[in-house]
């Protein structure tokens, strides 16, 4: 294999993402798990950049690293204060979990590692993008993809109504 | 397309109703709206224009064919029946009625998308809209721990299933390079399928098995059905189930017709387990809602047979089955919710002596239960007959024999309720359903009989 800078970056950040994921599995401290998830998310954002998917990388940073993880860490810190001790997780049902993981792993092994990637038709297509793809994404979202775009609005509206309903102060109905 | 926009509009109207303070009138207005929607959907039969927004063709996103129009009309009808029950059910919770109504309307929107999607992105969005609404509704009794448990359990399991679905869609995209149904079908029919494609299909199947509560992915269903408010259970066990089956059938018949033989063994095993375990566990249950949950699981098994028979075009059989199942389901809940309410008990023993206390209600429950069990002349019998005959036409003898044995076992637990009504002694507490409950229950019982006696009109629609 020809060793160039892209492959080096891929393996460096790919292993950061993997190690972060593995650390989540083996730590029992929820706060540390949240921070290592942050590392995984950031590394994946870099992998997206390598694939020329700059829009995806920015969304990953904004939504996962910037939004979801901050909320998660806030949540852990707040509940820590009430419980007055660090939050720890436990492991249950090891044997079923092991069986499931091995089964799923076997399926992914067959489908991904046995696959001849160059046989996929789109693999050999020339990537015809100059500079950023954000403009294309924006145009497509408001033209050909307008219907899913509007449906996402409906989905978010439901989530909003549900969140307000669950969070609002209420008195018990008899 | 206009049906979809109207449906979203009705959902938004519910939210505005809170502002302009017409809570009391909200449900009657919605019923009228649903009636308009129903008629409007039927008028588009065979004439729907290619969908477009602002001049952009949406043909790669959504397509309305007779299959989707028939299922949409059924879903709108079922929603209208549930809303009729909601008027009395939510009388004490007027503060929340706008939230509930809007979420149920948006669920219907998701259902309409799921009957007519032409793109995997639309499929995912439809499933998420239906699921997220149902997570909220399952946990909508905020001060009832069982409702909280139901909402939370459903949410965790459902999120897991959505993850499988996304992974599967991504893998299918990796193999075919497209989200559009017809291009996936082109690839699937081309032969020489890559392992990536098959794995993706299997993951999508797993997600759908979760959503239709097929064994071994059924664990959420009894707890969620039991913990949710009874009206939500009625909605979930009828509308959501037929929606998921409509989407499932559409996916496998349009996108994966060439690959269905590859996953035939999986479908066979899951359908067998679903029918058998659903029926066997239902026998041991004492809670009425849990019995209905397990009966719903076994019905999912029968409907999976219709999915297995896709190569001989079993869409009419599946449509007939979903109609008979959904209408009987709504009817049973319309008759059972007053019983739960007055007896303050959701077990089978709440029905003790109902045959003497309220003979008419007991009679209606008996008709609907017999239809569910598949006893002629009610619709449930012909539904099973059509599905089984499609299976035999496709030479699926083994699964048909298993299904017939199972439908005999199934009769037992339906009769447990009927026997409780007629052989046990009444305890003196009156059960007096309000007019709306009566209306829905009687309408469902009549429909089950009429559809059972005159099936040809409905069966002719799809062909």
mmCIF file of C-alpha atoms in Angstrom, chain A residues 104 107-108 110-112 114-115 120-122 142-148 150-152 154-155 157-159 161-162 165-174, chain B residues 1 12 15 53-54 56 58 61-62 92-93 96 99-100 103 106 113 122 125 128-129 132-133 136 140 142-143 167 171 173-175 177 194-196 199 203:
data_model
loop_
_atom_site.group_PDB
_atom_site.id
_atom_site.type_symbol
_atom_site.label_atom_id
_atom_site.label_comp_id
_atom_site.label_asym_id
_atom_site.label_seq_id
_atom_site.Cartn_x
_atom_site.Cartn_y
_atom_site.Cartn_z
ATOM 1 C CA UNK A 104 -23.604 -9.252 14.847
ATOM 2 C CA UNK A 107 -22.650 -10.699 10.072
ATOM 3 C CA UNK A 108 -20.591 -7.537 9.649
ATOM 4 C CA UNK A 110 -19.162 -11.453 6.218
ATOM 5 C CA UNK A 111 -20.699 -8.367 4.663
ATOM 6 C CA UNK A 112 -17.811 -5.930 4.963
ATOM 7 C CA UNK A 114 -15.650 -10.388 2.257
ATOM 8 C CA UNK A 115 -16.797 -7.580 0.030
ATOM 9 C CA UNK A 120 -19.496 -1.483 -6.323
ATOM 10 C CA UNK A 121 -20.516 0.651 -9.266
ATOM 11 C CA UNK A 122 -20.251 4.030 -7.521
ATOM 12 C CA UNK A 142 -34.808 23.353 -0.882
ATOM 13 C CA UNK A 143 -35.435 21.806 -4.296
ATOM 14 C CA UNK A 144 -35.367 18.049 -4.860
ATOM 15 C CA UNK A 145 -35.298 17.179 -1.179
ATOM 16 C CA UNK A 146 -37.916 19.691 -0.044
ATOM 17 C CA UNK A 147 -40.412 17.013 0.971
ATOM 18 C CA UNK A 148 -38.128 15.164 3.436
ATOM 19 C CA UNK A 150 -40.548 19.559 5.487
ATOM 20 C CA UNK A 151 -41.192 16.174 7.093
ATOM 21 C CA UNK A 152 -38.186 16.693 9.347
ATOM 22 C CA UNK A 154 -42.977 17.890 11.373
ATOM 23 C CA UNK A 155 -40.780 15.405 13.230
ATOM 24 C CA UNK A 157 -42.434 19.743 15.959
ATOM 25 C CA UNK A 158 -43.645 16.471 17.457
ATOM 26 C CA UNK A 159 -40.465 16.180 19.510
ATOM 27 C CA UNK A 161 -44.619 19.214 21.665
ATOM 28 C CA UNK A 162 -43.635 16.003 23.428
ATOM 29 C CA UNK A 165 -45.628 18.096 27.493
ATOM 30 C CA UNK A 166 -43.243 15.903 29.479
ATOM 31 C CA UNK A 167 -41.316 18.747 31.077
ATOM 32 C CA UNK A 168 -44.120 21.094 32.007
ATOM 33 C CA UNK A 169 -45.341 21.423 35.562
ATOM 34 C CA UNK A 170 -48.584 19.564 36.056
ATOM 35 C CA UNK A 171 -50.879 18.543 38.812
ATOM 36 C CA UNK A 172 -52.106 15.024 39.142
ATOM 37 C CA UNK A 173 -55.442 14.382 37.421
ATOM 38 C CA UNK A 174 -57.869 12.435 39.512
ATOM 39 C CA UNK B 1 -49.876 14.949 -1.813
ATOM 40 C CA UNK B 12 -51.126 22.320 13.264
ATOM 41 C CA UNK B 15 -51.829 23.416 18.325
ATOM 42 C CA UNK B 53 -43.750 20.975 -4.769
ATOM 43 C CA UNK B 54 -42.996 24.414 -6.244
ATOM 44 C CA UNK B 56 -39.962 20.306 -8.295
ATOM 45 C CA UNK B 58 -41.253 14.619 -5.940
ATOM 46 C CA UNK B 61 -39.729 10.748 -2.868
ATOM 47 C CA UNK B 62 -43.330 9.708 -2.773
ATOM 48 C CA UNK B 92 -61.272 14.890 32.478
ATOM 49 C CA UNK B 93 -58.028 16.014 30.871
ATOM 50 C CA UNK B 96 -53.938 18.274 27.515
ATOM 51 C CA UNK B 99 -51.295 18.045 22.792
ATOM 52 C CA UNK B 100 -52.816 14.594 22.473
ATOM 53 C CA UNK B 103 -49.639 14.188 18.294
ATOM 54 C CA UNK B 106 -49.070 13.819 13.241
ATOM 55 C CA UNK B 113 -46.001 8.787 4.410
ATOM 56 C CA UNK B 122 -38.969 9.026 3.473
ATOM 57 C CA UNK B 125 -38.760 9.753 8.461
ATOM 58 C CA UNK B 128 -39.602 8.054 13.156
ATOM 59 C CA UNK B 129 -42.683 10.305 13.063
ATOM 60 C CA UNK B 132 -41.709 9.264 18.403
ATOM 61 C CA UNK B 133 -45.389 10.213 18.628
ATOM 62 C CA UNK B 136 -44.855 10.325 23.916
ATOM 63 C CA UNK B 140 -48.665 10.406 28.500
ATOM 64 C CA UNK B 142 -47.256 11.423 33.721
ATOM 65 C CA UNK B 143 -48.225 10.424 37.244
ATOM 66 C CA UNK B 167 -27.606 0.811 9.420
ATOM 67 C CA UNK B 171 -25.668 -0.759 3.705
ATOM 68 C CA UNK B 173 -27.175 2.401 -0.190
ATOM 69 C CA UNK B 174 -23.601 1.210 -0.153
ATOM 70 C CA UNK B 175 -24.458 -1.678 -2.447
ATOM 71 C CA UNK B 177 -25.768 3.708 -4.623
ATOM 72 C CA UNK B 194 -23.385 -8.342 -2.925
ATOM 73 C CA UNK B 195 -23.202 -9.507 0.731
ATOM 74 C CA UNK B 196 -23.497 -5.869 1.748
ATOM 75 C CA UNK B 199 -26.868 -7.764 5.276
ATOM 76 C CA UNK B 203 -30.929 -5.344 9.283
#
